[in-house]
Amino acid sequence: MTCSEAEADVRRLNKLCQLLAALSHAGTLEEVYRVALTSLLDATEADRAAILLFDDDGVVRFKSSRGLSDEYQAAVAGHSPWPQGTRNAQPLVVPDVLLDENLSRYRGALEREEIRGLVFVPLALDAGVFGNLVLYFGEPHECTAGELEISQAIATHIALATQHKRAELACARSDHRLQAIMDNSAALIFFKDVQGRYLLVNRRFEEVFHVTKTDVLGRTDHDIFPAEMADRFQANDRAVLAAGAPLTLEEHAPHDNRIHAYVSKRFPLEEPDGTVAGVCGITTDISEQLKNEAASQRLAAIVESSEDAIIGKDRNGVITSWNKGAERIFGYTASEVIGRPVSILAEPDRLNEMLEILSRILQGHHVEPYEARRRRKDGRIIDVALSVSPVRDATGQIVGASKIARDITDRKLAEQERAALLTREQEARRTAELLNRVGPRLAAQLDLEKLVQEVADITTALVGAECGGFSYGVVKERGESSLLYALGFPMPGNTQAFAPTFHGKGVVRCEDVTLDPRYGKNPPHHGMPRGDLRVRSYLAAPVIVRSGEMLGGLFFGHSAPGKFSETHEAILTGIAAQAAIAMDNARLFEQAQWAQRELTRSNEELRRANRDLEVVAFSASHDLQEPLRTIALSGQLIERKWGRQLHGDDATFLNNINSAAKRMSGLIEDLLAYARATKYEAGEEPVVDAGRILAEVLESLRGLIQEAGAIVTAGELPTVTIHESRLAQLFQNLISNAIKYRNKLEVPRVYITADKRDGWCVFSVVDNGIGMEPECAKQIFRLFHRLHGRDEYPGSGIGLAICQRVVEHYGGRIWLEQSAPGRGSTFCFSVPLGPSVA
Ligand code: ADP
C-alpha cells in the first residue's frame, strides 16, 4: 500500500466514523438520507448523489438527492438496475452513459442534466434490494476500487440505519395508534411493570383519577393514590401475577363524590420470549349500568306488581310481555299467551278494532285512552279502560306497542246501576209531578159519580191503557162488582190472579192474563171477561179510604201483552191513593152538606119555636096581666073601703091577695123578659162602651146599693159588640144578685173587671156574699131554679136563665167561676170584643 493509498483509507475510515456518528444522531429518515449523501459526496469524486427506495407499490422513487433537477428526477424515476428484493446485488458502474445501451432511453435526460458517469450501489438487507444509492459524475468516470468500497460501506450503514429508523418509526406509529385506541376507549386502561410502576395509562384513567400521564408514568400506586386504595390495587396485581392468568375483579372506588363500581379485567402481559412484563388492566365503570339495571329491575317490579294488566306486543300484534295483572284480569298465564296474537283477547265480532288501534300506533298517531270490551280466557266478556302507547328501540323506531288495561267491569256495573237508579228516580219524580197535578183536579171534584168517571179517564190516559174502569160497590161472591163505571170495559173475573185487588190487598200487574195459570180455566169464558175486546195486559188497584174501607177497584187493560210497566204501577198506586182521598172528601162533602141542611132546618125550627114562645109569652103575659090587674085593683079597693074594719084572718086574707097579685105580676114580667131575651132590633150588633153601660146600671141601682150600704167598684172595661140593653140586663142581674145574696155580717162589696181573651171579653162580677156549694154551679142557670126560700131571699129564679139566654145568643157563655158557702161568688160571662182602637 502506498502512502497516498493509506491516507485515502484513513480518510475513508474517518468518513465512515463521521457517518456512523451522524447516523446515531439522526432523528428522522430524512436526516439519515441527508447524512448518507453528505458522506457519499465527501468520500468519492462524485459531484452529485441520490438515494432511491422502493415504495410499497414496488416503484423506486427519489427519497433524497443532491444537485439533481426535478425534471431529471421525474424523468428517471422508477429506474433501478435491480428489481426489488434482488439478493447479492453488486454495485454497477457506468463510466460513460453515452456508451451504455441500457441507459439509451434516459440519454436525453442524462444529457440535459450533464451527467456522463454513474455508479449504482444497491441498498440491500436480508430481504434483498430495497433501494439504491446513485453517484453522478459530470465527466466520464472510471470508479476506483476505494470509491466503490466506501460507497458500499456507506450503503450498508445506510441500509441498516434506514431499516432501523423505519422499524423505529413503525414502532412509534404503532405506539401512537395504541395510545389513540386506548384513549378513545370508555374503559380505564393501564399497564404496570412487575415492580408496579405505571408504564401506560389511557385518557379515561387520567379523567377518572384526575391525573396526567406525566404524573403517573414511572410511578407506583402508592405514589399516586391514598394508601388504602393503593394497597388494594397492588394486592389485585399480585393476585394476577400469582395466578399467571387473567382475573376478573369487581372493585369499588370513590371519586367525584360517590362510590363507583368497576369490573376490572387484569392479565399478566408477557414479552415475546414468555417472560412477564407486568400487569395490564382494563377497567369498566359499571355504576351507570348497575343504576340502569336497578332502575329497570325496579321498573320490572312495578310492572309485575301493578294491579293493571300491562301487555307488550310487537309490530304484528304478537304478545311479547304479560304481567301478573294481565294474568289476573284476563285469566291467561304469561307462558300461555306470549307469542300469540293479542287478538285472542278481542270480542269475537270485534277482531279488527285492535288491529286498527295498533296500525294507528305504528303510524305514529297518538291514541287517546279509551274503553272497550275484552274476552277473558274463560270466555267472560269484561269492560276495560285501555291506554296504548308506542314502544321504540334505541334508534327511535316504533317496534311495537304497550297496552295498560284496567278492569272496569265493577265500575261499569255501578254506572249502569246508577243510571238505572237515576232513570227510576226521574220516573218517580215525573210520576210524583203527574200525581201532584192530578191530585188537585180530583180533589176539586166533589161529585162522587163524576169523580169516579174522571179517575177512570185520567188513569186510562196516563198509563196508556186502551180501556179502563172503576168497579164500585160490593164484590159479589162470583166476582162481578155491583156497579162499573166506564162503558164497555171487560171486567176481569174475581179469580186468584185478581184476588188481591178485589179484596183490597194490593195492585195487580199482569203482563199477559191469558198466560197466567191462576186465571180461571173454566168454560165458557175461561176467566176472561165477556166482550169483544180481548184484554191481555191488565193493571188493577184497590181504592181504600182512610178508615180502611174498600171503595172499589181501578181496572185498566190493553189488547197487547206487557203494556204496563213498574212506572205505570206506581202511577196507578198514586192515583188510587188520591182517588181514595178525593172520594173520601166527596163522601164527607156529601155528609157535610146533609148535616148543613139538617142544621139549617133545625135552626129554622128553633127560630120558629122561639117566635112561638115569644108570641105565647107576650100574649100570655098580656092576657094574664089583665085579670091580675083586676084582682090587684079589686084588692086595693077592698082594702081602701074596708081595710080598717077588717081584722084577724080577714085582714090577712086580703093582704095575701094583694101580695100574691104583686108577686104574680113580677113573675109574669120576668117571664116576658126571658121570652124577649133573644128578640133584638134589626141591623148589626152595635159596639158599646161597657164602662158607660156599667155606670148607667149602677145609677139605676143606686137605691138598692145605698139601702144595702154596698160598695161597688170596677176595673177598666173595654168596648164590646153587644146591644146596650142586653149588656145592661147582664150587669143588672149579676150586680143585684151580688147585693141580694149578701153576707149580713160584712159590708157588701162588689167588684167588676174585664179580661180580653182571643177576641172575647170575659167580665167577672165578684162579691163577698153568702156563696154556695160549687156543685150548684150548673143548676142555678136553669129556669125557676133557686137555692133559697122566697121568704129568705125574694126572687123568681129567672134572672140567671135570662143572662144565659142573652150571652148564648151572642155566641158567648156564662158560668160560676168560683163560690163557696159564706166565701162569696164570682160569676163570669163572655161576649165578643169590639174592634180594637189603635
Ligand atoms: P132569683 O135571684 O130571682 O132567685 P136567679 O136566677 O137570679 O133567681 O138566681 C138563682 C139562684 O141562684 C138564686 O135563687 C140564688 O140561690 C142563687 N144566686 C144567684 N146569685 C147569687 C149570689 N150572688 N150569691 C149567692 N147565691 C146566688
PDB file of C-alpha atoms and ligand atoms in Angstrom, residues 670 733-734 737-741 767 769-772 780 782 785-788 793-801 819 825 827, ligand 1:
ATOM      1  CA  ASP A 670    -189.707  38.203  84.404  1.00  0.00           C
ATOM      2  CA  ASN A 733    -178.973  40.828  87.093  1.00  0.00           C
ATOM      3  CA  LEU A 734    -175.498  39.868  88.314  1.00  0.00           C
ATOM      4  CA  ASN A 737    -177.872  39.228  92.844  1.00  0.00           C
ATOM      5  CA  ALA A 738    -174.462  40.035  94.396  1.00  0.00           C
ATOM      6  CA  ILE A 739    -176.124  42.615  96.669  1.00  0.00           C
ATOM      7  CA  LYS A 740    -179.258  40.500  97.297  1.00  0.00           C
ATOM      8  CA  TYR A 741    -177.282  37.435  98.387  1.00  0.00           C
ATOM      9  CA  ASP A 767    -168.928  39.540  95.559  1.00  0.00           C
ATOM     10  CA  GLY A 769    -171.817  37.387  99.744  1.00  0.00           C
ATOM     11  CA  ILE A 770    -173.207  34.136 101.071  1.00  0.00           C
ATOM     12  CA  GLY A 771    -171.761  31.995  98.281  1.00  0.00           C
ATOM     13  CA  MET A 772    -172.921  28.447  97.586  1.00  0.00           C
ATOM     14  CA  ILE A 780    -178.650  27.938  89.167  1.00  0.00           C
ATOM     15  CA  ARG A 782    -181.941  26.695  84.926  1.00  0.00           C
ATOM     16  CA  HIS A 785    -184.160  27.187  89.919  1.00  0.00           C
ATOM     17  CA  ARG A 786    -183.432  28.758  93.330  1.00  0.00           C
ATOM     18  CA  LEU A 787    -181.301  27.708  96.253  1.00  0.00           C
ATOM     19  CA  HIS A 788    -183.199  29.641  98.877  1.00  0.00           C
ATOM     20  CA  TYR A 793    -184.421  35.989  99.635  1.00  0.00           C
ATOM     21  CA  PRO A 794    -187.188  37.138  97.285  1.00  0.00           C
ATOM     22  CA  GLY A 795    -186.865  36.232  93.623  1.00  0.00           C
ATOM     23  CA  SER A 796    -188.254  34.237  90.707  1.00  0.00           C
ATOM     24  CA  GLY A 797    -185.309  32.057  89.697  1.00  0.00           C
ATOM     25  CA  ILE A 798    -185.366  33.515  86.162  1.00  0.00           C
ATOM     26  CA  GLY A 799    -182.574  36.143  86.297  1.00  0.00           C
ATOM     27  CA  LEU A 800    -179.607  33.844  85.595  1.00  0.00           C
ATOM     28  CA  ALA A 801    -181.618  31.928  82.956  1.00  0.00           C
ATOM     29  CA  SER A 819    -168.005  30.013  95.018  1.00  0.00           C
ATOM     30  CA  SER A 825    -169.073  34.139  94.493  1.00  0.00           C
ATOM     31  CA  PHE A 827    -169.767  34.999  88.083  1.00  0.00           C
TER      32      PHE A 827
HETATM   33  P1  ADP B   1    -183.524  34.762  91.877  1.00  0.00           P
HETATM   34  O1  ADP B   1    -182.430  35.540  92.321  1.00  0.00           O
HETATM   35  O2  ADP B   1    -184.659  35.516  91.351  1.00  0.00           O
HETATM   36  O3  ADP B   1    -183.878  33.656  92.807  1.00  0.00           O
HETATM   37  P2  ADP B   1    -181.717  33.984  89.890  1.00  0.00           P
HETATM   38  O4  ADP B   1    -181.894  33.234  88.652  1.00  0.00           O
HETATM   39  O5  ADP B   1    -181.172  35.340  89.783  1.00  0.00           O
HETATM   40  O6  ADP B   1    -183.083  33.983  90.616  1.00  0.00           O
HETATM   41  O7  ADP B   1    -180.753  33.160  90.814  1.00  0.00           O
HETATM   42  C1  ADP B   1    -180.974  31.807  91.025  1.00  0.00           C
HETATM   43  C2  ADP B   1    -180.425  31.383  92.353  1.00  0.00           C
HETATM   44  O8  ADP B   1    -179.012  31.455  92.391  1.00  0.00           O
HETATM   45  C3  ADP B   1    -180.821  32.271  93.443  1.00  0.00           C
HETATM   46  O9  ADP B   1    -182.090  31.868  93.982  1.00  0.00           O
HETATM   47  C4  ADP B   1    -179.702  32.100  94.461  1.00  0.00           C
HETATM   48  O10 ADP B   1    -179.986  30.968  95.317  1.00  0.00           O
HETATM   49  C5  ADP B   1    -178.548  31.831  93.664  1.00  0.00           C
HETATM   50  N1  ADP B   1    -177.743  33.013  93.497  1.00  0.00           N
HETATM   51  C6  ADP B   1    -177.742  33.845  92.470  1.00  0.00           C
HETATM   52  N2  ADP B   1    -176.831  34.823  92.641  1.00  0.00           N
HETATM   53  C7  ADP B   1    -176.203  34.580  93.794  1.00  0.00           C
HETATM   54  C8  ADP B   1    -175.151  35.212  94.527  1.00  0.00           C
HETATM   55  N3  ADP B   1    -174.504  36.312  94.066  1.00  0.00           N
HETATM   56  N4  ADP B   1    -174.747  34.655  95.747  1.00  0.00           N
HETATM   57  C9  ADP B   1    -175.384  33.541  96.202  1.00  0.00           C
HETATM   58  N5  ADP B   1    -176.366  32.909  95.543  1.00  0.00           N
HETATM   59  C10 ADP B   1    -176.792  33.422  94.368  1.00  0.00           C
END
